[in-house]
Coordinates of C-alpha atoms in Angstrom, one line a residue:
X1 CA 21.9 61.6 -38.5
X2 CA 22.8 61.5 -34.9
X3 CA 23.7 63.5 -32.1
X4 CA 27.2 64.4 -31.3
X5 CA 28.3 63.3 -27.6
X6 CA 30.1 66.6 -26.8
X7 CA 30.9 64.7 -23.6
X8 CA 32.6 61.7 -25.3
X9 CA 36.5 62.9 -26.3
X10 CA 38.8 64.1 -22.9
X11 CA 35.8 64.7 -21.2
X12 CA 34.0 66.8 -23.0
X13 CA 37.3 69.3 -22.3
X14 CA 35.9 69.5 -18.5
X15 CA 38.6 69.6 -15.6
X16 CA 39.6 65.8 -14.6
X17 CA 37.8 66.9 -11.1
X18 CA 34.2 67.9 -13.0
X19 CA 31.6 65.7 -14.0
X20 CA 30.6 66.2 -18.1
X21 CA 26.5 66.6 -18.5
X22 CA 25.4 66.1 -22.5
X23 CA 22.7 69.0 -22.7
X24 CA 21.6 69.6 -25.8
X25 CA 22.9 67.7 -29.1
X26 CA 27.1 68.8 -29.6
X27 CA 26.6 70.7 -26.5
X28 CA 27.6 69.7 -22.7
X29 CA 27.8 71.3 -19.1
X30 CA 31.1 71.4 -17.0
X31 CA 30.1 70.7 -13.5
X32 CA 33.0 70.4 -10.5
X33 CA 33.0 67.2 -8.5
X34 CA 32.3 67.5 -4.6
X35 CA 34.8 68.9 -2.9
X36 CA 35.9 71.5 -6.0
X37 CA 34.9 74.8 -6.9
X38 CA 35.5 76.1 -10.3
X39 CA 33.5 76.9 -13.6
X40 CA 34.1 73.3 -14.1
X41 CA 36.8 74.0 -16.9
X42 CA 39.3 74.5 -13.9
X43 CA 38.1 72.8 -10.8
X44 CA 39.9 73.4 -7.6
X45 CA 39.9 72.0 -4.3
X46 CA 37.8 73.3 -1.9
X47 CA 40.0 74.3 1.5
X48 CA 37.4 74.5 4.2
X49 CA 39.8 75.4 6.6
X50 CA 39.8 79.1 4.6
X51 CA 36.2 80.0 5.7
X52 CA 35.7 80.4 9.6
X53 CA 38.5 78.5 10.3
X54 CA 36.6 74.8 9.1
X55 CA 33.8 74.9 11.5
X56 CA 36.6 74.7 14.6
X57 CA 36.6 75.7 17.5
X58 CA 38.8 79.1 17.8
X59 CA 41.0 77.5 19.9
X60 CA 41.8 74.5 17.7
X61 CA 44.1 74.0 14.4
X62 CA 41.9 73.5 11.3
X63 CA 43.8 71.0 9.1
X64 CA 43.0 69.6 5.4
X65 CA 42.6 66.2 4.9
X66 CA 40.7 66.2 1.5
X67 CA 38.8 68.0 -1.0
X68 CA 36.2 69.8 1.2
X69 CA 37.8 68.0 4.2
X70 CA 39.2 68.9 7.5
X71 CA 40.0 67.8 11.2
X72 CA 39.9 70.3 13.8
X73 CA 42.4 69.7 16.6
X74 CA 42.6 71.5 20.3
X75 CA 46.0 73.6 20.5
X76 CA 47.9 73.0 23.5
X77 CA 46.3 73.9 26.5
X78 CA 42.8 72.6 25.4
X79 CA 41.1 69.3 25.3
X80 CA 37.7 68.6 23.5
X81 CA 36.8 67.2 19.9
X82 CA 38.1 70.4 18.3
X83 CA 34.5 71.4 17.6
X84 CA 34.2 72.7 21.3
X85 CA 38.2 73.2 23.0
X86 CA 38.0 74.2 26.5
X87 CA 41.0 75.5 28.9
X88 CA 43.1 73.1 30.5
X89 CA 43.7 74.7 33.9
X90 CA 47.5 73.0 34.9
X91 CA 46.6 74.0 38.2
X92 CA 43.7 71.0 38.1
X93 CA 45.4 68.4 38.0
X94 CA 48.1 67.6 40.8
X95 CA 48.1 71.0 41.9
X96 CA 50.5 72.0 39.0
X97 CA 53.2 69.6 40.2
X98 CA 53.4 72.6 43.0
X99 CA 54.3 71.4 46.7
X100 CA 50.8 69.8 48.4
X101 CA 51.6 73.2 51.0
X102 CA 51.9 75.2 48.2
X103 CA 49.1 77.2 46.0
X104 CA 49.2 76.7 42.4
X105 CA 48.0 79.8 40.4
X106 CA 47.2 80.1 36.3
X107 CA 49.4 82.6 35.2
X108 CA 48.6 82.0 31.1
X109 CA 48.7 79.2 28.8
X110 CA 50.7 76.1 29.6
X111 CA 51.9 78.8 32.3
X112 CA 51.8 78.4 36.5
X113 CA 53.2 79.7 39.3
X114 CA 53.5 77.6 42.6
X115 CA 53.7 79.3 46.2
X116 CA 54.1 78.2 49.5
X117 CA 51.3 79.1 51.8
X118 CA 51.4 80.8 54.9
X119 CA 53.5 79.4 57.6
X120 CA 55.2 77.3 54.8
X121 CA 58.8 78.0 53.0
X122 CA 60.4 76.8 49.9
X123 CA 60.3 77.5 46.3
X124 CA 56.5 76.3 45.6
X125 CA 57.8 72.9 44.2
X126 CA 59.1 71.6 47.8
X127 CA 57.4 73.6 50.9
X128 CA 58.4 72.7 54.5
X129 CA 56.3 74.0 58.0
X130 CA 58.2 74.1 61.1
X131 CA 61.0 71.5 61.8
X132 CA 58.9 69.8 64.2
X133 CA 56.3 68.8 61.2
X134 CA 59.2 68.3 59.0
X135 CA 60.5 65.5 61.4
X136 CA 57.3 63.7 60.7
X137 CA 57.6 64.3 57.3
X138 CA 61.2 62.8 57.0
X139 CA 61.8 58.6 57.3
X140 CA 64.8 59.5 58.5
X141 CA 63.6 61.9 61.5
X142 CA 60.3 60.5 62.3
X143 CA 60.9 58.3 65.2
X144 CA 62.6 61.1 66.5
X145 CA 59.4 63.0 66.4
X146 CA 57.9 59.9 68.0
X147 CA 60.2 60.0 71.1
X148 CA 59.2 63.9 71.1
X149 CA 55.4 63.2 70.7
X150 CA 55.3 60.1 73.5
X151 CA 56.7 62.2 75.9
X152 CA 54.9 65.7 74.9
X153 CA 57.6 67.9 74.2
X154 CA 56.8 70.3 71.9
X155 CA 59.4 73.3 72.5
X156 CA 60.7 72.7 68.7
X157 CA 57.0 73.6 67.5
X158 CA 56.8 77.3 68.8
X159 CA 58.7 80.0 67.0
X160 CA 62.5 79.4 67.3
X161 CA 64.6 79.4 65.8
X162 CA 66.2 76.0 66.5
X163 CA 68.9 74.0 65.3
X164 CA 68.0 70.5 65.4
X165 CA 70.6 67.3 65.7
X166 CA 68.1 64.0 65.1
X167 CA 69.7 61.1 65.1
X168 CA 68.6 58.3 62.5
X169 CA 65.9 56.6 62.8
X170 CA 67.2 53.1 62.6
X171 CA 69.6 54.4 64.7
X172 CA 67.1 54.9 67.8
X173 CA 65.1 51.8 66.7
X174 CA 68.6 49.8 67.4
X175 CA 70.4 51.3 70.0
X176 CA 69.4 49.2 73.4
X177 CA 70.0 52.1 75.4
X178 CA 67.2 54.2 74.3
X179 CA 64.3 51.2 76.2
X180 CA 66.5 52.2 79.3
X181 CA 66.5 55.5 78.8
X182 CA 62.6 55.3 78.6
X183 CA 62.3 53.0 81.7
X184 CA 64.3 55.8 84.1
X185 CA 62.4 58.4 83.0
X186 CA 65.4 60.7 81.4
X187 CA 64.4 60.0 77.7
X188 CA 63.4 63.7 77.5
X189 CA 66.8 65.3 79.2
X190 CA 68.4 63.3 76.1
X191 CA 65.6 64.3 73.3
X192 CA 66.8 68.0 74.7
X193 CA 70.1 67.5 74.3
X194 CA 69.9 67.1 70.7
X195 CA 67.8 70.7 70.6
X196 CA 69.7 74.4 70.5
X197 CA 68.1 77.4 71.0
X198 CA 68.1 81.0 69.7
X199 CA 69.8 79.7 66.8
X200 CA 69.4 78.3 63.2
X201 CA 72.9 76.7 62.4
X202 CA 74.1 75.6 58.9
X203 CA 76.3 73.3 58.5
X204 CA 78.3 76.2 57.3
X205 CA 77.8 78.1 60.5
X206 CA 78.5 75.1 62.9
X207 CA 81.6 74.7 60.9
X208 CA 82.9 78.2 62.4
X209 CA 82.0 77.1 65.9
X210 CA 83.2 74.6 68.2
X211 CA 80.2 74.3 70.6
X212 CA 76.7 74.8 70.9
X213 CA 74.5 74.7 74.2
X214 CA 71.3 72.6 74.3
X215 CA 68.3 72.9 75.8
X216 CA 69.6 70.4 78.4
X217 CA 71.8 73.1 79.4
X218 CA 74.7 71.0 78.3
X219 CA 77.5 72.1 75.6
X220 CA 77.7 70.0 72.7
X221 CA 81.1 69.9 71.2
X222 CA 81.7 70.6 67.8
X223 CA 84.9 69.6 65.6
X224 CA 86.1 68.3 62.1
X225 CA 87.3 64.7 61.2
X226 CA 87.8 63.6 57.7
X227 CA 86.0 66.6 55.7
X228 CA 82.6 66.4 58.1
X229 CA 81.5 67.9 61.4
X230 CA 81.7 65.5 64.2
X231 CA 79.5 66.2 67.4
X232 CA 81.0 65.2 70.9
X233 CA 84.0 63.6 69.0
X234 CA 81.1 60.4 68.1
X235 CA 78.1 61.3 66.2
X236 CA 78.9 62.6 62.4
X237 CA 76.1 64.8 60.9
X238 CA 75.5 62.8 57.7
X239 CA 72.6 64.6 56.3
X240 CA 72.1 68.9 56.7
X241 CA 70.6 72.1 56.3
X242 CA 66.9 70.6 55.8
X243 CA 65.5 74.4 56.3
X244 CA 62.2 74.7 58.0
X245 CA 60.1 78.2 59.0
X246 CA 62.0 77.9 63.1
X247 CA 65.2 76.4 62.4
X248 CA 67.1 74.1 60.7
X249 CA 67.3 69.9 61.1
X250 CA 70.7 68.0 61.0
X251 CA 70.9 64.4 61.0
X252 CA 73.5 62.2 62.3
X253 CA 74.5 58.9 63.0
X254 CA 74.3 58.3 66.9
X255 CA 72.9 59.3 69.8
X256 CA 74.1 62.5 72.0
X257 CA 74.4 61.5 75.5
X258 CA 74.0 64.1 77.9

């Protein structure tokens, strides 16, 4: 005689995922593989994402990969290994995207708000000071701040308001007149002539008016050719309304002469 393998036919009639164990002669033990749970007639795969979310951290997704397997991944918001997920503050990096004069506060997750500091204006994304630090600011107004600098005239820097007319910059690199200007001493009178007072003038505003008077003391005529604003019946204002805490900077495409 011989023992019976109660293991030998389908297994022994264990699940396809258990392992048959012969125990005693015509007699066997079911036993689920690794990775299954079951009585080892019916083995099924162990989820560990079911029992404290996988081992993750509470701010990560637990996701199956296998029997008994998982990967924990950081939700949105959060960096680490999934094990350990910390806060991503937006404000850390790059200030938010918020303006370099602006203040960049958490307000929840993959949330921020962006606001100007003091002394600054804007929406929090693009913050401007007063239009005599927004002429540095500016390619196309700096060498006007230059001019203003070099010869210490700071009126547009105190509170305003002020309606500025800047001519280009490669406008006053070119123009040959400006060296003589310099030379006779009455490169301020002109700077001043491109400044009003009391005043911050939109485009929309000098369109309702047809003069303005500088701080030179002089009127500077205002009229329209061709669908823009034309100043002393020469210089066209070809870029407007740049909006700063005193005033209000217009550029245009030559010189006012006093």
């Amino acid at each position: 005689c011989s023992a019976v393998d109660a293991c030998k036919s389908s297994n022994g009639g264990c699940s396809s995922k258990a392992e048959c164990r012969r125990t005693t002669p015509g007699s066997r033990a079911c036993v689920c593989s690794a990775g299954y749970t079951g009585d080892g007639i019916v083995c099924l795969e162990i989820n560990p994402c079911l029992v404290n979310n996988g081992g993750c951290d509470r701010n990560a997704e637990c996701t199956q990969t296998g029997p008994n397997q998982a990967v924990c991944n950081c939700l949105k918001g959060y960096s680490g290994d999934g094990k350990t997920c910390t806060y991503i503050s937006l404000c850390s990096q790059n200030n938010g995207g918020c303006s370099e004069f602006a203040i960049c506060n958490d307000t929840e997750l993959t949330e921020r708000t962006c606001t100007c500091k003091p002394n600054y204006i804007g929406d929090g994304f693009q913050c401007r000071g007063n239009i005599f630090q927004e002429l540095l600011r500016n390619s196309n107004t700096s060498r006007f701040y230059f001019h203003l600098e070099a010869l210490s005239i700071r009126d547009i820097s105190s509170p305003g308001p002020f309606t500025l007319f800047v001519p280009h910059t490669d406008v006053l690199n070119s123009d040959p007149r400006v060296k003589d200007w310099i030379a006779r001493g009455v490169m301020a009178q002109v700077l001043r002539y491109h400044v009003v007072g009391c005043a911050s003038l939109l485009y929309q505003d000098l369109a309702a008016i047809t003069n303005a008077t500088s701080l030179h003391g002089d009127l500077i005529h205002i009229s329209h050719s061709q669908n823009s604003l034309v100043l002393n019946n020469k210089a066209e204002i070809i870029l407007s309304d740049a909006v700063g805490t005193n005033g209000v900077i217009h550029v245009i495409n030559q010189i006012l002469v006093p």
